[in-house]
Tab-separated table of C-alpha atoms in Angstrom:
chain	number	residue	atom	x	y	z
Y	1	UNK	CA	12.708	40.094	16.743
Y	2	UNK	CA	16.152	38.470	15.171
Y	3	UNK	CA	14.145	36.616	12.656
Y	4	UNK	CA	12.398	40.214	11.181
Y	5	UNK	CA	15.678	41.708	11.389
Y	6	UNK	CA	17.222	38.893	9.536
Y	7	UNK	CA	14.335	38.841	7.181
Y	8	UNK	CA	14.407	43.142	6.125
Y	9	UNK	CA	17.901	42.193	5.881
Y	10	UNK	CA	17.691	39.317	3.200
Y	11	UNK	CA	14.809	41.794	1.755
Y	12	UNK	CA	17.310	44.517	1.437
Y	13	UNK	CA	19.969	42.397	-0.066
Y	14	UNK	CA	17.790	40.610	-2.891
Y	15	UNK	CA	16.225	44.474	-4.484
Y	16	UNK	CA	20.085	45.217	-4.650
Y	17	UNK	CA	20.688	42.755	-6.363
Y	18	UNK	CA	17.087	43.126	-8.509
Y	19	UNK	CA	18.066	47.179	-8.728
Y	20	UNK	CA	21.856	46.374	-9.659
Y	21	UNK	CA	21.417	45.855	-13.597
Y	22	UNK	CA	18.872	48.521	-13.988
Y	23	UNK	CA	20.802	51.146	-12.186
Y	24	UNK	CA	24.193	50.100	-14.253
Y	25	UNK	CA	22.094	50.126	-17.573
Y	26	UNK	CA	21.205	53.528	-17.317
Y	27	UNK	CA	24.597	55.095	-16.281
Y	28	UNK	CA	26.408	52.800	-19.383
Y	29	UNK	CA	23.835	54.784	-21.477
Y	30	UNK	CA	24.518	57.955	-20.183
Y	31	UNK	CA	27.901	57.405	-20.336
Y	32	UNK	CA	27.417	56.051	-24.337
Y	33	UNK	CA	25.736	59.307	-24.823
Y	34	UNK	CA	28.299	61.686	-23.714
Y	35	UNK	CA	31.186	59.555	-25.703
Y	36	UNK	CA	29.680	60.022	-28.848
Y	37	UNK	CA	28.837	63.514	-28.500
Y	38	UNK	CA	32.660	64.432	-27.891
Y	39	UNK	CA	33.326	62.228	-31.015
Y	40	UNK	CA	31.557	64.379	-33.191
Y	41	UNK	CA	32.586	67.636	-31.728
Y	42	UNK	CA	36.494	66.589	-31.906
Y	43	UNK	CA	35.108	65.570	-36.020
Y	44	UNK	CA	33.931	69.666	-36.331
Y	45	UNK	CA	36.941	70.463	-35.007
Y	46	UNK	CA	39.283	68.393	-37.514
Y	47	UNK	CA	36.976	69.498	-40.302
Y	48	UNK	CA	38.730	72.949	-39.445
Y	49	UNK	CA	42.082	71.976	-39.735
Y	50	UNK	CA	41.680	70.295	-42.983
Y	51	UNK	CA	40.551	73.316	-44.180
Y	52	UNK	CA	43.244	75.352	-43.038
Y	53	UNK	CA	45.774	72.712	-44.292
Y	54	UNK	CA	43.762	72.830	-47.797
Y	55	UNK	CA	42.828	69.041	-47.698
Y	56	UNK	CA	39.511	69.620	-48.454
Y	57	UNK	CA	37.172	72.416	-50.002
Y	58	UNK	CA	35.208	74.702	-47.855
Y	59	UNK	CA	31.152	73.032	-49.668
Y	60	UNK	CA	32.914	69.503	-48.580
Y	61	UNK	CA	33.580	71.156	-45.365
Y	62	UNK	CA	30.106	72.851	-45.189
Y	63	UNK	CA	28.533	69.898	-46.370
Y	64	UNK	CA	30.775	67.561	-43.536
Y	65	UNK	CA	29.634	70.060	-41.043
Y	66	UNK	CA	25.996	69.643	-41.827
Y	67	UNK	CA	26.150	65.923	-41.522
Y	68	UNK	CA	27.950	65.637	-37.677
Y	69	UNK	CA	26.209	68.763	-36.575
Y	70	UNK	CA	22.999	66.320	-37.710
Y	71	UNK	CA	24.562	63.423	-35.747
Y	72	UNK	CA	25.525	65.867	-32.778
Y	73	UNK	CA	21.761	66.857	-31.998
Y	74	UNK	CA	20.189	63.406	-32.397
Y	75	UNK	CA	22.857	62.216	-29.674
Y	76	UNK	CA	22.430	65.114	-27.573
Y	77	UNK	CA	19.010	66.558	-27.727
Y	78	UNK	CA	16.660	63.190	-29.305
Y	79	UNK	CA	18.187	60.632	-27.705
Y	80	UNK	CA	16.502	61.406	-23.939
Y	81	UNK	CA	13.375	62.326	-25.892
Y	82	UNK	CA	13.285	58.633	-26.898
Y	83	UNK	CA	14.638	56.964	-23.887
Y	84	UNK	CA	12.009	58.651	-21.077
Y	85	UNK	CA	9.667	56.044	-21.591
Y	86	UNK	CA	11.923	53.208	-20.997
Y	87	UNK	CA	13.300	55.421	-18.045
Y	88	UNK	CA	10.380	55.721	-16.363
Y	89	UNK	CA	9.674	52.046	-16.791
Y	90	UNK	CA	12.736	51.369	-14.693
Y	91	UNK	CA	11.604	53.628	-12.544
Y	92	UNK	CA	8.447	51.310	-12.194
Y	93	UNK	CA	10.128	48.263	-11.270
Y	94	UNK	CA	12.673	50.023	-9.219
Y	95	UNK	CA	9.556	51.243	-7.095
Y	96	UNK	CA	7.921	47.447	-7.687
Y	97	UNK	CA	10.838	45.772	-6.103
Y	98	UNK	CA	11.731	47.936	-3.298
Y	99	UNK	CA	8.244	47.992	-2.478
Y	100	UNK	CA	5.733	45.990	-3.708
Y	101	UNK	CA	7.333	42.679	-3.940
Y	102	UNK	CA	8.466	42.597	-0.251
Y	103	UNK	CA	5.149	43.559	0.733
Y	104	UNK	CA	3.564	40.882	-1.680
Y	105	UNK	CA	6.040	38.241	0.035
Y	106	UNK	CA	5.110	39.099	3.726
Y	107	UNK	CA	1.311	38.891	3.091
Y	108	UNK	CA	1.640	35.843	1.959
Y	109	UNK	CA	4.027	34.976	4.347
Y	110	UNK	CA	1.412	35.885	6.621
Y	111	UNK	CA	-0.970	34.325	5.147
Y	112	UNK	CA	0.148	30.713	4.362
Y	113	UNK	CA	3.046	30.580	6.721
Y	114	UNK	CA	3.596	30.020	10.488
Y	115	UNK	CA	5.085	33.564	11.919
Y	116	UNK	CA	4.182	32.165	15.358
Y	117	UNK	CA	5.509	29.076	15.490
Y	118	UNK	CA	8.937	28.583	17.047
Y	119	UNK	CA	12.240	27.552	15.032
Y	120	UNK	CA	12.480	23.704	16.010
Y	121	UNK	CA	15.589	21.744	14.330
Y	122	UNK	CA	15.708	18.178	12.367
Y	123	UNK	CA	16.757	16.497	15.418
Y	124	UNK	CA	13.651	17.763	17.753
Y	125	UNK	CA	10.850	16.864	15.070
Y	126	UNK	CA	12.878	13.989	14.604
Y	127	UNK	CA	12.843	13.333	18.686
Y	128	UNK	CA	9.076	14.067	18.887
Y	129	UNK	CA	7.518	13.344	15.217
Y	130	UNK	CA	3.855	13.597	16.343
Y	131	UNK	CA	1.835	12.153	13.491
Y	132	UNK	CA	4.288	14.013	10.801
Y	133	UNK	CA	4.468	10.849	8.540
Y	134	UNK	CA	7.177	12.639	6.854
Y	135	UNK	CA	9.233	13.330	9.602
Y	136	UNK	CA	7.935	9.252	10.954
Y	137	UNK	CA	9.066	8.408	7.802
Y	138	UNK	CA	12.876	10.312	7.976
Y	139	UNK	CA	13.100	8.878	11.669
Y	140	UNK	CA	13.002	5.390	10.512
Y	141	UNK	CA	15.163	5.843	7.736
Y	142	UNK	CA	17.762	7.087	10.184
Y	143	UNK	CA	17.192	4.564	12.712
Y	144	UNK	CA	17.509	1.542	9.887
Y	145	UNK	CA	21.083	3.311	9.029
Y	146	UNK	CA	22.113	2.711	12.146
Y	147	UNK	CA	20.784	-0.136	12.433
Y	148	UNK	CA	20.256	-2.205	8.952
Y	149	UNK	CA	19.586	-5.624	10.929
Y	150	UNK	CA	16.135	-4.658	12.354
Y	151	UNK	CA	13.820	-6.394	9.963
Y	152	UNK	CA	10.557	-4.749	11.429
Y	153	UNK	CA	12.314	-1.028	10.636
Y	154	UNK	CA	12.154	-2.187	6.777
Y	155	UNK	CA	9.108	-4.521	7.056
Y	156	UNK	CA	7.207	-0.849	8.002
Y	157	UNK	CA	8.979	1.426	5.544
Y	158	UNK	CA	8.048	-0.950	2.557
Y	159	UNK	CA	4.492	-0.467	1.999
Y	160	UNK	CA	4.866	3.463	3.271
Y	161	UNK	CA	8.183	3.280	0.130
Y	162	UNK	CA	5.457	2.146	-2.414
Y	163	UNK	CA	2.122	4.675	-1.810
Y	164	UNK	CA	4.364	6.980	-2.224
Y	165	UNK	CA	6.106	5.369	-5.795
Y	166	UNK	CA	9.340	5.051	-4.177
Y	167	UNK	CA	9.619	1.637	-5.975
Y	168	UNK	CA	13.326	1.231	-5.476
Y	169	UNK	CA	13.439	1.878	-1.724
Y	170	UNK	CA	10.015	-0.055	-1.441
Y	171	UNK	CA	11.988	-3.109	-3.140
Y	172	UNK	CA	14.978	-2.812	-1.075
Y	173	UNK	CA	12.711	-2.941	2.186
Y	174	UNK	CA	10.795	-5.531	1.078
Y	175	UNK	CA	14.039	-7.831	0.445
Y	176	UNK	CA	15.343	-6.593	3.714
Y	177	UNK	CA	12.470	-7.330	5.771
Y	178	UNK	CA	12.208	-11.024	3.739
Y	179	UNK	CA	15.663	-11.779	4.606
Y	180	UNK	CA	15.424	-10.800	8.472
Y	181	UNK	CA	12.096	-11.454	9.390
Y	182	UNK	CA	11.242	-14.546	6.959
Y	183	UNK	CA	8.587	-14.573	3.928
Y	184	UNK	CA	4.882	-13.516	4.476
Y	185	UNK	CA	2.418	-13.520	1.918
Y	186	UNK	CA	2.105	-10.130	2.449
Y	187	UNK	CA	5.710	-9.375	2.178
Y	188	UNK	CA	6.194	-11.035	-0.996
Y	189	UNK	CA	3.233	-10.023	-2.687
Y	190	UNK	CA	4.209	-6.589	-1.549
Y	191	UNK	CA	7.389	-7.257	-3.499
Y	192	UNK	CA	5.921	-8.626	-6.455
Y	193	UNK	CA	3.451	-6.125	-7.028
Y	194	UNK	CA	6.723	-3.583	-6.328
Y	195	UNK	CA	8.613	-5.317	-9.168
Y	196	UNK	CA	5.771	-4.822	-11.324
Y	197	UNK	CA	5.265	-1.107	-10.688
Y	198	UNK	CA	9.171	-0.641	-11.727
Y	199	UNK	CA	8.502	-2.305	-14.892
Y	200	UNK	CA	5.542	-0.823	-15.838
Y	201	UNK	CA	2.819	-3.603	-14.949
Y	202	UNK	CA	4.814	-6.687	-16.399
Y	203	UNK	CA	4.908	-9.385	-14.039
Y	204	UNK	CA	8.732	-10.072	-14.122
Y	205	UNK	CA	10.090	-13.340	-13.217
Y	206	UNK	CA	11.651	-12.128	-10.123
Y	207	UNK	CA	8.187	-11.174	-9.700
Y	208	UNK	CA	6.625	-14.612	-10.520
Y	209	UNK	CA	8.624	-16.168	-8.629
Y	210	UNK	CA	8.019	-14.461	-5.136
Y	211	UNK	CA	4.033	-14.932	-6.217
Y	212	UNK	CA	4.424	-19.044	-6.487
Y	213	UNK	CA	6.738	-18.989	-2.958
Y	214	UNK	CA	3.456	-16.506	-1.325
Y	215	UNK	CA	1.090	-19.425	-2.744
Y	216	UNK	CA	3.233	-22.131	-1.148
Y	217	UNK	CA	2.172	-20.263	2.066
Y	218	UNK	CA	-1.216	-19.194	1.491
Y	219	UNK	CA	-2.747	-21.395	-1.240
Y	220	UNK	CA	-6.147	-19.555	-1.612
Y	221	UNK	CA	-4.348	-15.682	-2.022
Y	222	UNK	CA	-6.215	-14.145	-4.699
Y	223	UNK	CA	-4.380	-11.503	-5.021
Y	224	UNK	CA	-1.128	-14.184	-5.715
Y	225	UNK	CA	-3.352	-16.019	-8.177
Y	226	UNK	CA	-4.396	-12.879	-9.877
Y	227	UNK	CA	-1.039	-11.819	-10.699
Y	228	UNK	CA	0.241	-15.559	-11.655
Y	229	UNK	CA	-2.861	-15.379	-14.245
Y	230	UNK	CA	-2.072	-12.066	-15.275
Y	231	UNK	CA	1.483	-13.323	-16.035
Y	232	UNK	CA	0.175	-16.456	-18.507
Y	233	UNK	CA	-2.018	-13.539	-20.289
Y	234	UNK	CA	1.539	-11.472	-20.445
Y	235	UNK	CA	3.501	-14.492	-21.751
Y	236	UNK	CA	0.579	-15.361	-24.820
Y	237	UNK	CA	-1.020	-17.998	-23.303
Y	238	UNK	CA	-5.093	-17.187	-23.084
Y	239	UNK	CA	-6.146	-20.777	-22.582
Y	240	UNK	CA	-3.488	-21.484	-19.522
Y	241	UNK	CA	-4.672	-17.638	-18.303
Y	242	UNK	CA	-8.730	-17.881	-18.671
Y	243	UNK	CA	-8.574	-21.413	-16.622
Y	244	UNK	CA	-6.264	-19.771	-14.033
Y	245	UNK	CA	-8.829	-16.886	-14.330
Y	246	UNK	CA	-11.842	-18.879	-14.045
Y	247	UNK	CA	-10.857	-20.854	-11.216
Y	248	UNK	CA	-10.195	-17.618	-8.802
Y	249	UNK	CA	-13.518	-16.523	-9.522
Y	250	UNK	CA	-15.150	-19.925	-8.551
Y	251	UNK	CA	-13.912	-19.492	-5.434
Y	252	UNK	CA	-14.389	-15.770	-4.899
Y	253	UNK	CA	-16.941	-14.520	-2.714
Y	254	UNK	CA	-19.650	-12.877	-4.500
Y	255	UNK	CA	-18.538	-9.140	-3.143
Y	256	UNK	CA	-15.359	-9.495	-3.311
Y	257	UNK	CA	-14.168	-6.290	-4.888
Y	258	UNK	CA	-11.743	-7.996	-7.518
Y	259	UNK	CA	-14.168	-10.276	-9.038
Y	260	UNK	CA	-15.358	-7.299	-11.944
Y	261	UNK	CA	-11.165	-7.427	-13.103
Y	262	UNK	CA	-11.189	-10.881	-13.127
Y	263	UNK	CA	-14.392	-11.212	-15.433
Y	264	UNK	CA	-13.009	-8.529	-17.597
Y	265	UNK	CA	-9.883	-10.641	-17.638
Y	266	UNK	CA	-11.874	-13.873	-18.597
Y	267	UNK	CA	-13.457	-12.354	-21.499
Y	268	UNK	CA	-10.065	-11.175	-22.695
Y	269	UNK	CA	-9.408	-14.511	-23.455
Y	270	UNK	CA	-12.576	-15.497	-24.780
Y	271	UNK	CA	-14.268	-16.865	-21.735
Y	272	UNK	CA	-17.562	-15.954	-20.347
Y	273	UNK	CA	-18.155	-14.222	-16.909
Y	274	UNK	CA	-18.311	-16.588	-14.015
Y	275	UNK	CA	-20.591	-16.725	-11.168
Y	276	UNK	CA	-18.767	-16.627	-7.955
Y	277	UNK	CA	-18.972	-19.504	-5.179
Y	278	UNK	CA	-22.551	-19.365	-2.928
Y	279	UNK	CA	-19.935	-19.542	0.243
Y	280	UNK	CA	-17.289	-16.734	0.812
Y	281	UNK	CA	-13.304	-17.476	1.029
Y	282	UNK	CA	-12.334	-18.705	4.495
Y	283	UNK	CA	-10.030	-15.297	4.475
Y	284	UNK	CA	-10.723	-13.047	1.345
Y	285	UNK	CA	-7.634	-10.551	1.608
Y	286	UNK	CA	-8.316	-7.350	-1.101
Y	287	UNK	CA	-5.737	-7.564	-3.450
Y	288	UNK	CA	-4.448	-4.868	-1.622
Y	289	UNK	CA	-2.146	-1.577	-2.132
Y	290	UNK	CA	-3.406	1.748	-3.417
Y	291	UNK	CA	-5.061	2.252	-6.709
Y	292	UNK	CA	-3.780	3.806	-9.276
Y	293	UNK	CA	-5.988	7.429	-8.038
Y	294	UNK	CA	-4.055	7.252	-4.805
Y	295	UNK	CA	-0.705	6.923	-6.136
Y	296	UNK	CA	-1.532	10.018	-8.569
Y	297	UNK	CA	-3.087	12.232	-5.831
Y	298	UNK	CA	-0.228	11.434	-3.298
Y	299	UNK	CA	2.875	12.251	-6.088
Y	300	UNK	CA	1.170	15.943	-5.988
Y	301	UNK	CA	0.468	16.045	-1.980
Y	302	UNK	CA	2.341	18.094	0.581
Y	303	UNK	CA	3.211	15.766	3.882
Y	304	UNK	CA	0.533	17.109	5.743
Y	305	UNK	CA	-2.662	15.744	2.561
Y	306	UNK	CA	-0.427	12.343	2.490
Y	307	UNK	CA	-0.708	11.877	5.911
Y	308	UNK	CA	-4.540	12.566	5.833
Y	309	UNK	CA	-4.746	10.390	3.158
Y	310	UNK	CA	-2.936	7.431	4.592
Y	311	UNK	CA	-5.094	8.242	7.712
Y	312	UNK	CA	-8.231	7.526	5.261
Y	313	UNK	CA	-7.564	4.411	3.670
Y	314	UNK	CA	-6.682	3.081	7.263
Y	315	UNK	CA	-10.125	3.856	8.438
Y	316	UNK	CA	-11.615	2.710	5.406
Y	317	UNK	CA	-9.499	-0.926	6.325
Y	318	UNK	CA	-10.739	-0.451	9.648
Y	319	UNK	CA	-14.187	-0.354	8.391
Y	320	UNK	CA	-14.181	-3.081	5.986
Y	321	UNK	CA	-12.749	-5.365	9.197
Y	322	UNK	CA	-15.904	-4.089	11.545
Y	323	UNK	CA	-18.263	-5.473	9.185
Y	324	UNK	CA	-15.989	-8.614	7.829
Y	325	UNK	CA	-13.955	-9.832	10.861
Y	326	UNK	CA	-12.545	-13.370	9.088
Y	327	UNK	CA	-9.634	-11.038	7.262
Y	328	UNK	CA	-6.308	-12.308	8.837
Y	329	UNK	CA	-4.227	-10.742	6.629
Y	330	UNK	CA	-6.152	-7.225	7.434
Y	331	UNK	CA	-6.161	-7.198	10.847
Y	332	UNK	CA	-1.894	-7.834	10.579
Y	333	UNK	CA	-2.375	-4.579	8.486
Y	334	UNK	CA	-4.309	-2.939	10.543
Y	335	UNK	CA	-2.483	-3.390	13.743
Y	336	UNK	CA	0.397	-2.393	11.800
Y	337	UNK	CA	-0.813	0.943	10.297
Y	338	UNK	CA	-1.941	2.421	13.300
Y	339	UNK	CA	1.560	1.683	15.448
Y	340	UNK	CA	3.189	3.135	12.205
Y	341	UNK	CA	0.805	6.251	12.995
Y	342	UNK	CA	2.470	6.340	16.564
Y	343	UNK	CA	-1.560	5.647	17.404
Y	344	UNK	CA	-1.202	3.101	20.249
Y	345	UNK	CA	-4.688	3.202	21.762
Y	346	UNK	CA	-6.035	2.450	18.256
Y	347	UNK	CA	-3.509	-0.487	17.584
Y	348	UNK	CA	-4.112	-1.982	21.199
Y	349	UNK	CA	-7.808	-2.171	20.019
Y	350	UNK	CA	-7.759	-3.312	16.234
Y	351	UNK	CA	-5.462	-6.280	18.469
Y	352	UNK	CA	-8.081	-6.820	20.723
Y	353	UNK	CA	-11.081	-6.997	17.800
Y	354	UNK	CA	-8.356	-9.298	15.664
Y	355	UNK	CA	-7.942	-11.591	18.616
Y	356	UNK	CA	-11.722	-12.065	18.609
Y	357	UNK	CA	-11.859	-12.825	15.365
Y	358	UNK	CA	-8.631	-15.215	15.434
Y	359	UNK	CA	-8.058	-16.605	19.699
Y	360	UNK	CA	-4.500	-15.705	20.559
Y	361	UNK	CA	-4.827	-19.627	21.550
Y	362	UNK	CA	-4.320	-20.502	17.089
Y	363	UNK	CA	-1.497	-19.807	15.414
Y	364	UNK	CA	-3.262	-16.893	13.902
Y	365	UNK	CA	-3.890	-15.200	16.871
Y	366	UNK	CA	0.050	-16.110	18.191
Y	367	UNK	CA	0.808	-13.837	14.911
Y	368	UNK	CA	-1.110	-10.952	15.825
Y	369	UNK	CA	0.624	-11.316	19.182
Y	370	UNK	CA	4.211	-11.166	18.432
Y	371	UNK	CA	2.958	-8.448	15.771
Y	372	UNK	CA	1.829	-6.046	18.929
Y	373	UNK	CA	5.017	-6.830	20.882
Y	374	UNK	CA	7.496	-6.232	17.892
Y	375	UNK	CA	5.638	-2.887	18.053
Y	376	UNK	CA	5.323	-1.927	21.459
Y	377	UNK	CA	1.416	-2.296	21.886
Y	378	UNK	CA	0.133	-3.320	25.307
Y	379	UNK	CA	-1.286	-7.171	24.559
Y	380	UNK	CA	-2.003	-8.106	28.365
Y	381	UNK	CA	-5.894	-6.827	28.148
Y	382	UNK	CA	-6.208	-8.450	24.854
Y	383	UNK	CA	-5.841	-11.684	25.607
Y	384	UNK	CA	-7.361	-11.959	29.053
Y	385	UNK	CA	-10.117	-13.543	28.201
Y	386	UNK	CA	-8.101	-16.053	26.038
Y	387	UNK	CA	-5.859	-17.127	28.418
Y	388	UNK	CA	-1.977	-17.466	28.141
Y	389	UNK	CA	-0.527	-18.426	25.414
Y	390	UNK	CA	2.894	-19.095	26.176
């Protein structure tokens, strides 16, 4: 009941203010009216005592008469004539706000809002988020002020910074989560593809350089060598970038979904197409990130279509790893996404698929273990049939 009272209240308020000018317009004309009517009658009355003094003739007197007595009816007997349209047009929106705007506001109030859903402040979303990515999202970047030092804080909030073009924030979490938690190809490709979104697709050298340091770690990265080509095509060198080209499509699997870019990138530089390798990659990570459609659609989402959205292109991942298990890199991702989605269940089994794939007894699977612990996820069914691995 307070929050309709409050709410006729703020109605109220606003149409005074809406009604304010009209109502003061009309009474300044009124008022504009009536001081130029006693003008002219105080000018008929001086027109007699200049006669009476002799300072004029009585035709320049009749003739002075006939002028303001003109004046004198068009002010007092035309002017309302002419102004009862434009009254009754105030009249209008006087009736339009009072009336039919509030109304207009509650429906839709009604309509698109939540009258039955109780007031809950920041700090209780914040305490129980649900899946509110926004609200996941604000939580973290609380937590991380208060406590800058926890490198898996940042290492989430990095790739969540850059679907949503936050490139600064993306490459201060990604340097963050570098610093405390060590390099990761998928940290510092994250990184170099973030330096490249704030300059527009160049591949910087700050950018280069974290590229070479991921290949140091994981030698056959496409998505590292794609971006070290794509900065000798940048820098004017077609023969250095075709061979660079040519050489990641040798040993790309023949799906692999980059391989079309690549070819269109050989012939660029005057090369022909290349037929991919008859065996796949060992572990053929996509070069990974949303497209350039998914960064568009989620600049014009509300929380609630990001989420969903985020929600898709994690089951799509999940997908992609049910039919292609050998993906390392995508089951780290995976695990990841769904604890950053507060979805445990989900996370304790995309660990429990990614241990089959990679034993928790390899260093692989040791990875994906310290991964579910950092988060919170239950690893003790995972790896019972593997054994211990401490």
């Amino acid at each position: 009941m307070l929050f309709w009272i409050l709410v006729a209240v703020l109605t109220a308020a606003v149409a005074a203010i809406l009604l304010y000018p009209l109502l003061r317009g009309a009474k300044a004309a009124e008022d504009t009216r009536a001081g130029e009517v006693a003008v002219y009658r105080d000018q008929l009355r001086e027109l007699d005592r200049d006669v009476s003094g002799g300072l004029i003739t009585a035709d320049e007197a009749d003739y002075a008469r006939a002028e303001i007595g003109r004046r004198l009816i068009a002010v007092s007997g035309a002017a309302p004539a002419e102004e009862s349209k434009p009254a009754r047009h105030h009249r209008l929106t006087e009736v339009f706000i009072v009336l039919i705007l509030p109304i207009i506001g509650l429906c839709l109030y009604i309509n698109t809002g939540r009258p039955d859903l109780p007031s809950q402040p920041l700090e209780a979303r914040l305490a129980n988020p649900g899946n509110d990515m926004a609200v996941l999202v604000a939580k973290a970047e609380r937590h991380l002020a208060e406590k800058p030092g926890d490198g898996k804080g940042w290492d989430v909030l990095a790739p969540i910074y850059f679907s949503t073009m936050r490139v600064s924030d993306a490459e201060t979490a990604y340097r963050n989560a570098i610093r405390l938690l060590g390099p990761s190809p998928a940290r510092l490709d994250g990184l170099a593809e973030t330096l490249m979104a704030m300059s527009e697709g160049v591949v910087t050298e700050d950018a280069r350089k974290a590229l070479e340091q991921s290949l140091t770690l994981e030698p056959n990265n496409p998505r590292a060598r794609f971006y070290i080509a794509l900065s000798l095509e940048q820098a004017g060198q077609p023969d250095q970038a075709r061979g660079a080209f040519e050489a990641l499509a040798k040993q790309s699997p023949a799906d692999a979904p980059w391989l079309p870019l690549v070819n269109e990138h050989i012939a660029k530089n005057g090369g022909a197409a290349v037929a991919p390798a008859a065996e796949p990659a060992a572990q053929p990570p996509a070069l990974g990130g949303p497209t350039e459609q998914d960064v568009a659609a989620a600049e014009t989402m509300n929380s609630g279509d990001r989420q969903q959205m985020i929600r898709t292109m994690v089951e799509s991942l999940d997908a992609k790893l049910t039919a292609d298990p050998n993906n390392f890199e995508g089951w780290m991702r995976l695990v990841r996404s769904y604890a950053v989605l507060n979805d445990k269940d989900r996370a304790a089994d995309a660990l429990k698929r990614g241990l089959a794939a990679f034993p928790a007894s390899g260093d692989q699977g040791r990875q994906l273990l310290a991964l579910a612990r950092e988060f919170g996820i239950a690893t003790e069914g995972s790896v019972a049939t593997e054994g211990s691995v401490e």
